[in-house]
Coordinates of C-alpha atoms and ligand atoms in Angstrom, one line a residue:
X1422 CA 21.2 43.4 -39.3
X1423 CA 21.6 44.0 -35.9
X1424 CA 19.1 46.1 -33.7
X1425 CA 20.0 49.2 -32.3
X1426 CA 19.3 48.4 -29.0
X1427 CA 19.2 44.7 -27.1
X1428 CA 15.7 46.6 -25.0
X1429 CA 13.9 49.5 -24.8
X1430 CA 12.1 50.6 -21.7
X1431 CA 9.7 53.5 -23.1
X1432 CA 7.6 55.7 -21.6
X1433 CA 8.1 55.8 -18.3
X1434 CA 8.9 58.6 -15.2
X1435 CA 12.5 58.0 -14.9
X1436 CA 13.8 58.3 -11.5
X1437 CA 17.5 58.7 -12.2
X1438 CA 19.0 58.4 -8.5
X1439 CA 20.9 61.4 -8.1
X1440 CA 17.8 62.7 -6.8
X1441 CA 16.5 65.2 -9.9
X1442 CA 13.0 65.4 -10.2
X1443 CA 11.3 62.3 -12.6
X1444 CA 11.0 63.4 -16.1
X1445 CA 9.8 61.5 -18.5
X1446 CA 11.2 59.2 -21.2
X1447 CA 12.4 56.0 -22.9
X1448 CA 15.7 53.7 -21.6
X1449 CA 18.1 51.6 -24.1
X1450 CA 19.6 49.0 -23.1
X1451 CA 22.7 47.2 -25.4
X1452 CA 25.2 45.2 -24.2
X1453 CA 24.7 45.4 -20.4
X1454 CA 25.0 49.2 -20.6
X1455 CA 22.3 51.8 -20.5
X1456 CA 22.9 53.3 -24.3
X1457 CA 20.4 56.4 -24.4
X1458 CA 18.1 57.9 -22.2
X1459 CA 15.4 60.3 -23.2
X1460 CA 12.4 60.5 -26.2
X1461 CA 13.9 57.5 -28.6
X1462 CA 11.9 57.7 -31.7
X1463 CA 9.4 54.6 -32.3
X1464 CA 10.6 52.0 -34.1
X1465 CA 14.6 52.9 -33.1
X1466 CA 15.4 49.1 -33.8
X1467 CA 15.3 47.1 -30.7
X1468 CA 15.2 43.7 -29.7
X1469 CA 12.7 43.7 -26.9
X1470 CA 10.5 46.7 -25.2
X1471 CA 8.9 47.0 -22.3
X1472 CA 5.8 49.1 -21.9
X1473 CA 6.8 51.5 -18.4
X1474 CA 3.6 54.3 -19.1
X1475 CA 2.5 54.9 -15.6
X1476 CA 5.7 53.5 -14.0
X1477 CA 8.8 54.3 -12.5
X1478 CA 12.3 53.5 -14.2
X1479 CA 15.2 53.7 -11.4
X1480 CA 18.6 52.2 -10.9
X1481 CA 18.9 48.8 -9.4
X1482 CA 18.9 49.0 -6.2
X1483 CA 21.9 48.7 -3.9
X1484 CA 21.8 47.0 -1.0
X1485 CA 25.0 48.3 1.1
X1486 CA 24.2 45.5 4.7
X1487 CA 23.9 41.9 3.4
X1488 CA 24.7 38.5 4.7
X1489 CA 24.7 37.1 1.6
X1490 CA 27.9 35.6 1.1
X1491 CA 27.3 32.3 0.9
X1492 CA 24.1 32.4 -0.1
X1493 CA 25.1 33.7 -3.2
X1494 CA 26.9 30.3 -4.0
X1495 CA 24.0 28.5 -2.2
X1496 CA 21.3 30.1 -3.6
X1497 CA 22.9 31.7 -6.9
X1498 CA 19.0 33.3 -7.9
X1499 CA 19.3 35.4 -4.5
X1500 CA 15.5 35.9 -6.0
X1501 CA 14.7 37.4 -2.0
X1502 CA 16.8 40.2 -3.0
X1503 CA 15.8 40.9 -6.7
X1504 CA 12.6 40.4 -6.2
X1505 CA 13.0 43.9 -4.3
X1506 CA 15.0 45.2 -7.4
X1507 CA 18.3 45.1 -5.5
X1508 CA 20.6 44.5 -8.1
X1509 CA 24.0 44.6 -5.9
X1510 CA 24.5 43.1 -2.7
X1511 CA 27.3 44.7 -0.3
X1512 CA 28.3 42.0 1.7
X1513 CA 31.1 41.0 4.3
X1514 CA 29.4 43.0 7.0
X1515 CA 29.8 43.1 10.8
X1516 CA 33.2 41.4 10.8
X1517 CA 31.3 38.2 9.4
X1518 CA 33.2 36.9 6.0
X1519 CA 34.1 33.9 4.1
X1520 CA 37.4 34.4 4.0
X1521 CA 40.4 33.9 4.8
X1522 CA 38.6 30.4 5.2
X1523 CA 42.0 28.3 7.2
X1524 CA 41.1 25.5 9.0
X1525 CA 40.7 27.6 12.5
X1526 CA 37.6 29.8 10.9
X1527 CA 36.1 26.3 8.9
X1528 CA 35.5 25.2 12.9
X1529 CA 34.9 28.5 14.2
X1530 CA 31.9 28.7 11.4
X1531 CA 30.2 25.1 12.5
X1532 CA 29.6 26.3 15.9
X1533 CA 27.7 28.9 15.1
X1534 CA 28.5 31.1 12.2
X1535 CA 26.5 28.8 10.2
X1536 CA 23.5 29.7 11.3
X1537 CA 23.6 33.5 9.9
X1538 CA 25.2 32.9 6.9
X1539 CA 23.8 29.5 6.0
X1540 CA 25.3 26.1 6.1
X1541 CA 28.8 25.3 4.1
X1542 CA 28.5 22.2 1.8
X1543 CA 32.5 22.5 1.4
X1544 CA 35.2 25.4 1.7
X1545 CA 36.5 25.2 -1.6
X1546 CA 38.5 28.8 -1.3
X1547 CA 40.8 29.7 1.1
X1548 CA 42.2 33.5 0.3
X1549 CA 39.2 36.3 -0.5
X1550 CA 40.7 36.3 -4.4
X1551 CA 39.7 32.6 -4.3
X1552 CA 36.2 33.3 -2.4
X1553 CA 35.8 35.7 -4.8
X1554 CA 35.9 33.3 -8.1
X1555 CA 34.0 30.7 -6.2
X1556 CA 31.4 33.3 -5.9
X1557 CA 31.8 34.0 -9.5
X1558 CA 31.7 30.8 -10.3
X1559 CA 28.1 30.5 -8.9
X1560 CA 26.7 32.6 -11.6
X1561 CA 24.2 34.8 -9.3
X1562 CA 21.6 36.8 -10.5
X1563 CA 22.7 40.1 -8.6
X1564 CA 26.2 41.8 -8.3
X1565 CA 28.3 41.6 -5.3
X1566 CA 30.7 43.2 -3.4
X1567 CA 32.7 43.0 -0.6
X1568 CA 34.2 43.8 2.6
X1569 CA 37.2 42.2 4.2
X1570 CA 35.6 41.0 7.8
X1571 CA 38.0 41.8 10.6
X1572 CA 36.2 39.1 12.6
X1573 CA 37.0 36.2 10.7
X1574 CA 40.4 37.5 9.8
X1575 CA 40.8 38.2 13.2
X1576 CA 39.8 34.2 14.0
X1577 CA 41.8 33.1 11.4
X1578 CA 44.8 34.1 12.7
X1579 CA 44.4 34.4 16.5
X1580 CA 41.5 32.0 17.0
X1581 CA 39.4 32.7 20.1
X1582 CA 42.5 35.1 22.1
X1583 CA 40.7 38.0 24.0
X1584 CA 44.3 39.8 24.3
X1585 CA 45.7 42.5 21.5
X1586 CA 47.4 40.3 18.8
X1587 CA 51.0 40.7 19.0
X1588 CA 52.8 42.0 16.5
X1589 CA 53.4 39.2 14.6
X1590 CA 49.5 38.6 15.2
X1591 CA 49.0 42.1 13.7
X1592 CA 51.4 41.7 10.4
X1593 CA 49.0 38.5 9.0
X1594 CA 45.8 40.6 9.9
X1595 CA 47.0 43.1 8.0
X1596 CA 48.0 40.8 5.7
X1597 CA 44.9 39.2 5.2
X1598 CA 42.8 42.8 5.3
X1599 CA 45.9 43.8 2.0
X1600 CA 44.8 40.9 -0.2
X1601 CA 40.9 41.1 0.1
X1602 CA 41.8 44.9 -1.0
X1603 CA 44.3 43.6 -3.8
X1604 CA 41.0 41.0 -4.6
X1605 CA 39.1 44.2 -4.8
X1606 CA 37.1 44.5 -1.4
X1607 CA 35.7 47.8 -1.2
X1608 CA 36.6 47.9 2.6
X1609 CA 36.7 46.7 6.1
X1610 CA 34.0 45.8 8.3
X1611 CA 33.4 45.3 11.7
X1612 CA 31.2 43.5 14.6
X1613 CA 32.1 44.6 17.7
X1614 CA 29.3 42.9 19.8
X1615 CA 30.2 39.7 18.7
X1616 CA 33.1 37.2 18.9
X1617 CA 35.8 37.7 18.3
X1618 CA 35.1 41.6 17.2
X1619 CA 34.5 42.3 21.2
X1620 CA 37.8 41.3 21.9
X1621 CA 39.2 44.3 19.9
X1622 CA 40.8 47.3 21.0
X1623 CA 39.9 50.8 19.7
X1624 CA 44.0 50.6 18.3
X1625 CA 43.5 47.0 16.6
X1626 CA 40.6 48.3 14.3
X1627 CA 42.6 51.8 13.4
X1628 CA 45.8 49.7 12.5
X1629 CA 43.7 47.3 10.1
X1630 CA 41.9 50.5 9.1
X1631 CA 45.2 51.9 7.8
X1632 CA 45.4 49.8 5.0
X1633 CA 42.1 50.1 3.7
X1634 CA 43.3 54.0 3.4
X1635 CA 46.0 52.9 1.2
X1636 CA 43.8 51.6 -1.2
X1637 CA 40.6 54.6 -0.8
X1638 CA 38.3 51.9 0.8
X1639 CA 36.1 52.3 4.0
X1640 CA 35.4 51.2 7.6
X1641 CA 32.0 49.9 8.1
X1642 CA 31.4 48.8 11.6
X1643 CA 28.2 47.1 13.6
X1644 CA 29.5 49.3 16.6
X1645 CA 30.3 48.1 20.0
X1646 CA 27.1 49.2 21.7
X1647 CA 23.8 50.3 19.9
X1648 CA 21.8 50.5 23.6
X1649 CA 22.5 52.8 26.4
X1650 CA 26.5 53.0 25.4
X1651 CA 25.2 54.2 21.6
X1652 CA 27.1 57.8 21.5
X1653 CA 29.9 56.2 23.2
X1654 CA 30.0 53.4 20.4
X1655 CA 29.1 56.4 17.6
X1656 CA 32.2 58.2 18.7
X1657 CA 34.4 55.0 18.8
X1658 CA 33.8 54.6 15.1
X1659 CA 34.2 57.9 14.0
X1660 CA 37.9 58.3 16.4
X1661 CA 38.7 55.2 14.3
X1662 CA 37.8 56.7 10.5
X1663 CA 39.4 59.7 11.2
X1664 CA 42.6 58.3 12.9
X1665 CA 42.7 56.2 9.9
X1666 CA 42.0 58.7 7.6
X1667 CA 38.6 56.5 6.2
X1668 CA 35.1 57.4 5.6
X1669 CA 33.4 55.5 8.5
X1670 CA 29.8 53.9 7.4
X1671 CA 27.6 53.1 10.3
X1672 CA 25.6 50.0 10.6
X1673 CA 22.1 49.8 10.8
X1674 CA 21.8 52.7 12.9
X1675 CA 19.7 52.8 15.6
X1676 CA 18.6 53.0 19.7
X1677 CA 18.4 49.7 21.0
X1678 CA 16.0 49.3 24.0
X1679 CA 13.1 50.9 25.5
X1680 CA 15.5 52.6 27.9
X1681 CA 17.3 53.9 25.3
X1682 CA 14.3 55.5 23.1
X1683 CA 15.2 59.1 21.6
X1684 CA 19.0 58.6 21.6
X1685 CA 19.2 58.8 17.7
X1686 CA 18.1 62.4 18.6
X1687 CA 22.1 62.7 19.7
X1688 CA 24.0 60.1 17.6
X1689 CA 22.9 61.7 14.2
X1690 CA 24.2 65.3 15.5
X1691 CA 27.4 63.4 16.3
X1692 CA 27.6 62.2 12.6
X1693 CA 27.1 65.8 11.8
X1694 CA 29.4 67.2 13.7
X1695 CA 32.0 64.9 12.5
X1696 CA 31.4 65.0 8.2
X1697 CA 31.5 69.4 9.1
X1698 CA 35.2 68.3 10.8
X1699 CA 35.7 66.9 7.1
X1700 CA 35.2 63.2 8.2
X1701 CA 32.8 61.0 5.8
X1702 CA 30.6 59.2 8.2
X1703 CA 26.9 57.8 6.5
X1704 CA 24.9 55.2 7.9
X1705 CA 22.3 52.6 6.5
X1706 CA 19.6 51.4 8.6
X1707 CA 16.6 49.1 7.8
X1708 CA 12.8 50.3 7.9
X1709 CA 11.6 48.1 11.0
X1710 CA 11.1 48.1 15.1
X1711 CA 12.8 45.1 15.2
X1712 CA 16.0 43.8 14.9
X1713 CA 17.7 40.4 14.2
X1714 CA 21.1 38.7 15.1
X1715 CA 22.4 35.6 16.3
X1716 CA 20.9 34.2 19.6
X1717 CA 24.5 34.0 21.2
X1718 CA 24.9 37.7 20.7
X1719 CA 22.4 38.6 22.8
X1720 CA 22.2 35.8 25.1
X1721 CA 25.8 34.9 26.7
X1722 CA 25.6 32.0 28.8
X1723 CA 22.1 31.7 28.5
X1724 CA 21.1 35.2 30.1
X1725 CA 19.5 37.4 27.9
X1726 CA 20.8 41.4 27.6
X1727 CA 20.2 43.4 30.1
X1728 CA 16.8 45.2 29.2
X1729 CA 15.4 42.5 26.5
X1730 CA 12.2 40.9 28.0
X1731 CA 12.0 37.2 26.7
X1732 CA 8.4 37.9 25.1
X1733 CA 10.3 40.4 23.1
X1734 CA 12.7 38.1 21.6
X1735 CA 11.5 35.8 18.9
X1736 CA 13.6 32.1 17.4
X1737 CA 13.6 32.5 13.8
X1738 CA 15.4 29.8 12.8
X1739 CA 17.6 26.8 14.1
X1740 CA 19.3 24.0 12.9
X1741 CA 17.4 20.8 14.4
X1742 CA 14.4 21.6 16.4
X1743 CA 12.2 23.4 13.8
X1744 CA 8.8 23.5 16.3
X1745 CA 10.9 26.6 17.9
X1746 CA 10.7 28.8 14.8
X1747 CA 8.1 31.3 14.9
X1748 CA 7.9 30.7 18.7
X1749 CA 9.1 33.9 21.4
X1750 CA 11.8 32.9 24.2
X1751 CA 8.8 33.0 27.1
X1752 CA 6.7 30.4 25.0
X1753 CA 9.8 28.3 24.5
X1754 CA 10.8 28.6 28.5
X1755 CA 6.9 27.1 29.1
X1756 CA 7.5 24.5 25.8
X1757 CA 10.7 23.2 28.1
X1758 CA 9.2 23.5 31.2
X1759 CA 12.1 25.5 32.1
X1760 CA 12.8 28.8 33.5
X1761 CA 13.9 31.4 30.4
X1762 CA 17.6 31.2 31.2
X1763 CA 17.7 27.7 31.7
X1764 CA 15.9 27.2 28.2
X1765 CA 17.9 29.7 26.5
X1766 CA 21.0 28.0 27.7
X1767 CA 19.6 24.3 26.7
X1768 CA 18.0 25.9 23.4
X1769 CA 21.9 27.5 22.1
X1770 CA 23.7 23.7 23.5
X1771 CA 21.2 21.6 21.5
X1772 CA 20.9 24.1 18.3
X1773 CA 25.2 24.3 18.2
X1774 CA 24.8 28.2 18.4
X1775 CA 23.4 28.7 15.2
X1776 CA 19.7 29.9 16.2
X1777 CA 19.1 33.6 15.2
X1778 CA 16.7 35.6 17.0
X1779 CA 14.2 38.2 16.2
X1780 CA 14.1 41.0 18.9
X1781 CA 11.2 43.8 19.3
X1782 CA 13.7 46.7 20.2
X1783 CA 12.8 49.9 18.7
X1784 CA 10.6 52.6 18.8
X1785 CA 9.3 54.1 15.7
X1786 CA 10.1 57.5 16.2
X1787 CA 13.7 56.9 16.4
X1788 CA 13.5 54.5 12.9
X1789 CA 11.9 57.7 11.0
X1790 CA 14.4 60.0 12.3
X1791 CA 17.4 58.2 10.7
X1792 CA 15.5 56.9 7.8
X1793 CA 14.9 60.9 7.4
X1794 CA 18.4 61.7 7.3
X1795 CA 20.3 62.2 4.3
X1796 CA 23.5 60.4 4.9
X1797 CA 21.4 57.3 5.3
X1798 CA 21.1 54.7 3.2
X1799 CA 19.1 51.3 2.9
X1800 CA 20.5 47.9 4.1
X1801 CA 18.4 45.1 4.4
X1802 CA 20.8 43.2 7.2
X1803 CA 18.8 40.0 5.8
X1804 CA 19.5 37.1 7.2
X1805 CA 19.2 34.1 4.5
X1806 CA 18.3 31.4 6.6
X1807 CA 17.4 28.2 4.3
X1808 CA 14.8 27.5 7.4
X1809 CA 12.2 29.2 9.5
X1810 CA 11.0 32.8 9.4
X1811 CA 13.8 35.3 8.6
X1812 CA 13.0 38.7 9.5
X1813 CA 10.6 40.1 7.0
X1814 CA 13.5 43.0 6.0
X1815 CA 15.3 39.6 3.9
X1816 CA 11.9 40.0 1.3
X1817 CA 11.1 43.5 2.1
X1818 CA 12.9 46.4 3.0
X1819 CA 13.4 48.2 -0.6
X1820 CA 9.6 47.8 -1.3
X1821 CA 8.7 49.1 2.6
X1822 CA 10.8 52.1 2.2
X1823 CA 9.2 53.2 -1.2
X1824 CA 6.1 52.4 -0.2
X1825 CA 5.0 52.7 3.7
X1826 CA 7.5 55.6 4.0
X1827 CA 7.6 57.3 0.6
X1828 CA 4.2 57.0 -0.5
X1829 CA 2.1 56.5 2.6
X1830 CA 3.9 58.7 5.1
X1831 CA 5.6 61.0 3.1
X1832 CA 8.8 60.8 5.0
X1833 CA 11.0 61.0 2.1
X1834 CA 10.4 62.5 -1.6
X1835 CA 10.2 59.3 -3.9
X1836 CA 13.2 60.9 -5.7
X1837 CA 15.4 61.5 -2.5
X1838 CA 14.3 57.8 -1.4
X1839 CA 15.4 56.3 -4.7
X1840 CA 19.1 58.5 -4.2
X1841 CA 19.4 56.8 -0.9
X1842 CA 19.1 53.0 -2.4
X1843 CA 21.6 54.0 -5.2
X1844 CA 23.3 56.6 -6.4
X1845 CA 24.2 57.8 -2.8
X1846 CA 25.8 54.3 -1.9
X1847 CA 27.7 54.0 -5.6
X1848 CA 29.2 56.7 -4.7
X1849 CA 30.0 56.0 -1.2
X1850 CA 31.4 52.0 -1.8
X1851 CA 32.6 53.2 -5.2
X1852 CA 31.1 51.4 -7.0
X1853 CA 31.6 53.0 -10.4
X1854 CA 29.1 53.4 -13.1
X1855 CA 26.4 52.1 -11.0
X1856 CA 23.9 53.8 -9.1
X1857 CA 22.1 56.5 -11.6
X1858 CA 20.2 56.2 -14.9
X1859 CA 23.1 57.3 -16.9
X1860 CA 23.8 56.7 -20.4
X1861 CA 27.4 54.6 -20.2
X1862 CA 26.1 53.5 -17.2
X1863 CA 25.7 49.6 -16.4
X1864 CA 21.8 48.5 -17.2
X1865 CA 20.8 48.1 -13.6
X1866 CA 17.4 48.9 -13.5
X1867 CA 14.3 48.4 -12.3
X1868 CA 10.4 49.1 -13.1
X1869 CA 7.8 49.9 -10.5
X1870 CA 4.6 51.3 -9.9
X1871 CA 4.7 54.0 -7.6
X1872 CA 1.5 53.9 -6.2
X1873 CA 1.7 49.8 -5.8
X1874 CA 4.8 49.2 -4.3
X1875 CA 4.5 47.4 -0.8
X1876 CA 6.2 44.8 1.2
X1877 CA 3.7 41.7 2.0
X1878 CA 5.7 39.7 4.6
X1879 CA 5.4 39.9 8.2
X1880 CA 7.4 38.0 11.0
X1881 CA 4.5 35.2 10.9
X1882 CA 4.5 34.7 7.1
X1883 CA 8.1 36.6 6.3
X1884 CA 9.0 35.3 3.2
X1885 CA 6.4 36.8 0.1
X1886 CA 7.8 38.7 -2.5
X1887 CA 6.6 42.3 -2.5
X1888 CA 4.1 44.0 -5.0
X1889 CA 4.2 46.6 -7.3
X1890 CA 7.9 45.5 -8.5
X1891 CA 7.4 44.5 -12.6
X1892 CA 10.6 44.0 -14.4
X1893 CA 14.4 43.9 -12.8
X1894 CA 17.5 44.2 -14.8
X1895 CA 21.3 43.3 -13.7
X1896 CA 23.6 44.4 -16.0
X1897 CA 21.2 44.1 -18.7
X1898 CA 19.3 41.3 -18.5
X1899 CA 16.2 41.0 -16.4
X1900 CA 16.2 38.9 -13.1
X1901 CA 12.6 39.6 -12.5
X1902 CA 9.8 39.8 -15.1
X1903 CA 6.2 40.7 -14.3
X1904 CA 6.9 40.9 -11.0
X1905 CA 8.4 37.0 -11.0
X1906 CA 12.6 36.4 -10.2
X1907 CA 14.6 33.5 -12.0
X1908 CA 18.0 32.5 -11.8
X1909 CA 19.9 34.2 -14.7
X1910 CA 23.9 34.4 -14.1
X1911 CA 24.0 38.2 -15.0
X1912 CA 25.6 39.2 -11.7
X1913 CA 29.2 40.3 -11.5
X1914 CA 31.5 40.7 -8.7
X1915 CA 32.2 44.3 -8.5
X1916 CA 35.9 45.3 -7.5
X1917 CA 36.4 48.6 -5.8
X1918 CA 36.0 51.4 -8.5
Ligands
LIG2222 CU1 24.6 42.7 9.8
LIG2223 ZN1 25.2 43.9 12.5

């Protein structure tokens, strides 16, 4: 006969993400659902157990900024992520997608794109639907889902034009935005400090954000300026949800730049004002003082931003030259015997584009004031370079929250922290069933110790998995086991609830 139950988790404080005070008790699992929750009686016929007495049971975590796109077909275990106990990766974000992958984007993506996504062996999908199956395909070890990028649908059709598209220009945009939403994308993203998302007009994005409305998804936008033009850029995105008639999520929010310091003190009241005007705006943000993008972003022609000193910009990875990774822009200038311009230019000609940077541009007090707020959730904007040293928020930014800023600081309550990386983004990518220990619920779960979990890696060592993390499941079946990920195919794409 069969068991009752594929696994029990007993014993443990469960943490159930809607952000109720732990209680504790025992977790079935059967058939990639959660089946019961609360005091099972011993010996209730399972398959499997798994001792949680002293530990925290929550939901997999969701991580609503990721890169991971192709690094779901590339590297299917995606163990940098469940290691963490994310269990769904949102991807698509900042205008940066897969699809619609025509042969204008294929080239657009060898000079440069590449190197924040990860290299292409071969575009075997065209549409999003077709992205979609490839990804499926794959057999990854975490869920995904996805949001039509207006910056590769925007180079797909109009290539590298600075002008508004015309209105034949606008009808295949829209086209393209219409079926990654048929597909089941749970919305539009933008990146409006990078090419081609610069190029577009406040209207452009409100028209493509008009047919996310028809279908209840979002608009989630790296905004146009996150330095001295933040409010500015806050108040773009919010005109543009609520012209649409879309819940706006902003991207790793933040103040970008030491003259710049303090200004999340009046871009959260601006959010505020806005959801009390009845518009949905939330935000994720990632628990660090420094950021990461593309080199090109932030260096045009070889000049850095204004504002960014070259000792505060690190290479984290590039395609040929591997000595440079690790190494800040000022070191490099001296390794070229070159001044910093000259070797930014040569380093972005010789690397094709495709080094990303680390940059030292934020002050504390403005990353604890947004982590603190309740709209905002966690997003990891890893980057999964195959090479160098990635940002240390790729391995650790689940484990950093729960554990420098739960437990160590106090910022957050370890039940509100827990809402932020799951219930509170299910709800707002609608991603249904997902996001709370629930009985019905999908078994995305994961088993921690409390006063153990910690990220280890740091911008010289970045990629160690974190501590404290003992047992990860994806719709039922664990990804991570004493503390250790393996490729198991139990992700899912996840279609827009
Ligand atoms: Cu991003
Ligand atoms: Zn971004």
């Amino acid at each position: 006969m069969r068991d009752a139950y594929d696994l029990v988790i007993r014993g443990g404080a469960i943490v159930d993400g809607t952000g109720a005070p732990s209680r504790p008790g025992d977790v079935a699992v059967r058939d990639g659902r959660i089946a019961a929750v609360g005091n099972l009686v011993q010996g209730a016929g399972a398959a499997a157990e798994i001792d949680a007495s002293g530990l925290v049971v929550s939901p997999g975590f969701i991580d609503v900024h990721c890169h991971d796109d192709i690094a779901l077909i590339n590297i299917p275990g995606v163990e940098f992520k469940t290691a963490q106990g994310v269990a769904t990766l949102v991807c698509g974000n900042c205008g940066l997608g897969a699809a619609p992958a025509n042969e204008q984007f294929r080239q657009f993506y060898a000079r440069g794109t590449e190197g924040v996504l990860g290299p292409v062996e071969e575009f075997t999908w065209r549409s999003h639907r077709e992205f979609y199956d490839t990804v499926r395909a794959a057999k990854p070890s975490a869920n995904a889902a996805f949001l039509a990028a207006h910056g590769t649908i925007r180079i797909a059709v109009m290539g590298l034009d600075r002008g508004p598209p015309s209105d034949e220009q606008m009808a295949v945009m829209k086209e393209h935005v219409r079926e990654a939403m048929d597909a089941g994308a749970v919305g539009l993203s933008s990146g409006l400090i990078y090419v081609p998302g610069t190029f577009a007009r406040t209207e452009e994005l409100i028209e493509l954000a008009r047919v996310v409305e028809k279908y209840g998804g979002l608009y989630v936008s790296h905004i146009r300026n996150e330095g001295s033009g933040l409010l500015d850029a806050v108040a773009e995105a919010i005109h543009i949800g609520e012209e649409a008639g879309v819940p706006v999520q902003l991207s790793h929010h933040k103040a970008s730049g030491e003259a710049n310091f303090g200004l999340t003190e009046q871009s959260l009241p601006l959010i505020d004002e806005a959801r009390a005007r009845g518009v949905g705006v939330t935000m994720d943000a990632y628990p660090y003082v420094a950021a990461s993008t593309a080199l090109v972003a932030i260096a045009r022609g070889g000049r850095l931003a204004p504002g960014l000193d070259p000792h505060d910009v690190l290479i984290a990875s590039v395609k040929h030259q591997h000595e440079y990774e690790g190494k800040r822009v000022d070191e490099i200038a001296s390794m070229m015997d070159l001044p910093v311009e000259d070797a930014v230019q040569r380093l972005l000609r010789e690397e094709e584009n495709t080094p990303v940077a680390v940059m030292f541009v934020m002050d504390e007090v403005d990353v604890r004031r947004v982590l603190q707020h309740p709209q905002c959730m966690i997003g990891s904007d890893g980057l999964p370079s195959p090479t160098g040293k990635p940002h240390p928020r790729l391995y650790g930014t689940f484990p950093r929250v729960l554990g420098r800023y739960v437990r160590e600081e106090g910022l957050l309550s370890l039940e509100e922290g827990v809402r932020r990386m799951t219930s509170l983004p299910a709800q707002t990518f609608k991603l249904t069933d997902r996001g709370e220990v629930r009985e019905g619920y999908w078994a995305d779960l994961v088993v921690f110790d409390p006063a153990a979990i910690i990220d280890t890696g740091t911008y010289e060592d970045p990629r160690q998995y974190p501590r404290g993390i003992s047992s990860v499941l994806v719709n039922g079946q664990l990804v991570v086991v004493d503390g250790s990920p393996r490729q198991v195919g139990a992700g899912q794409v996840l279609a827009r609830g």
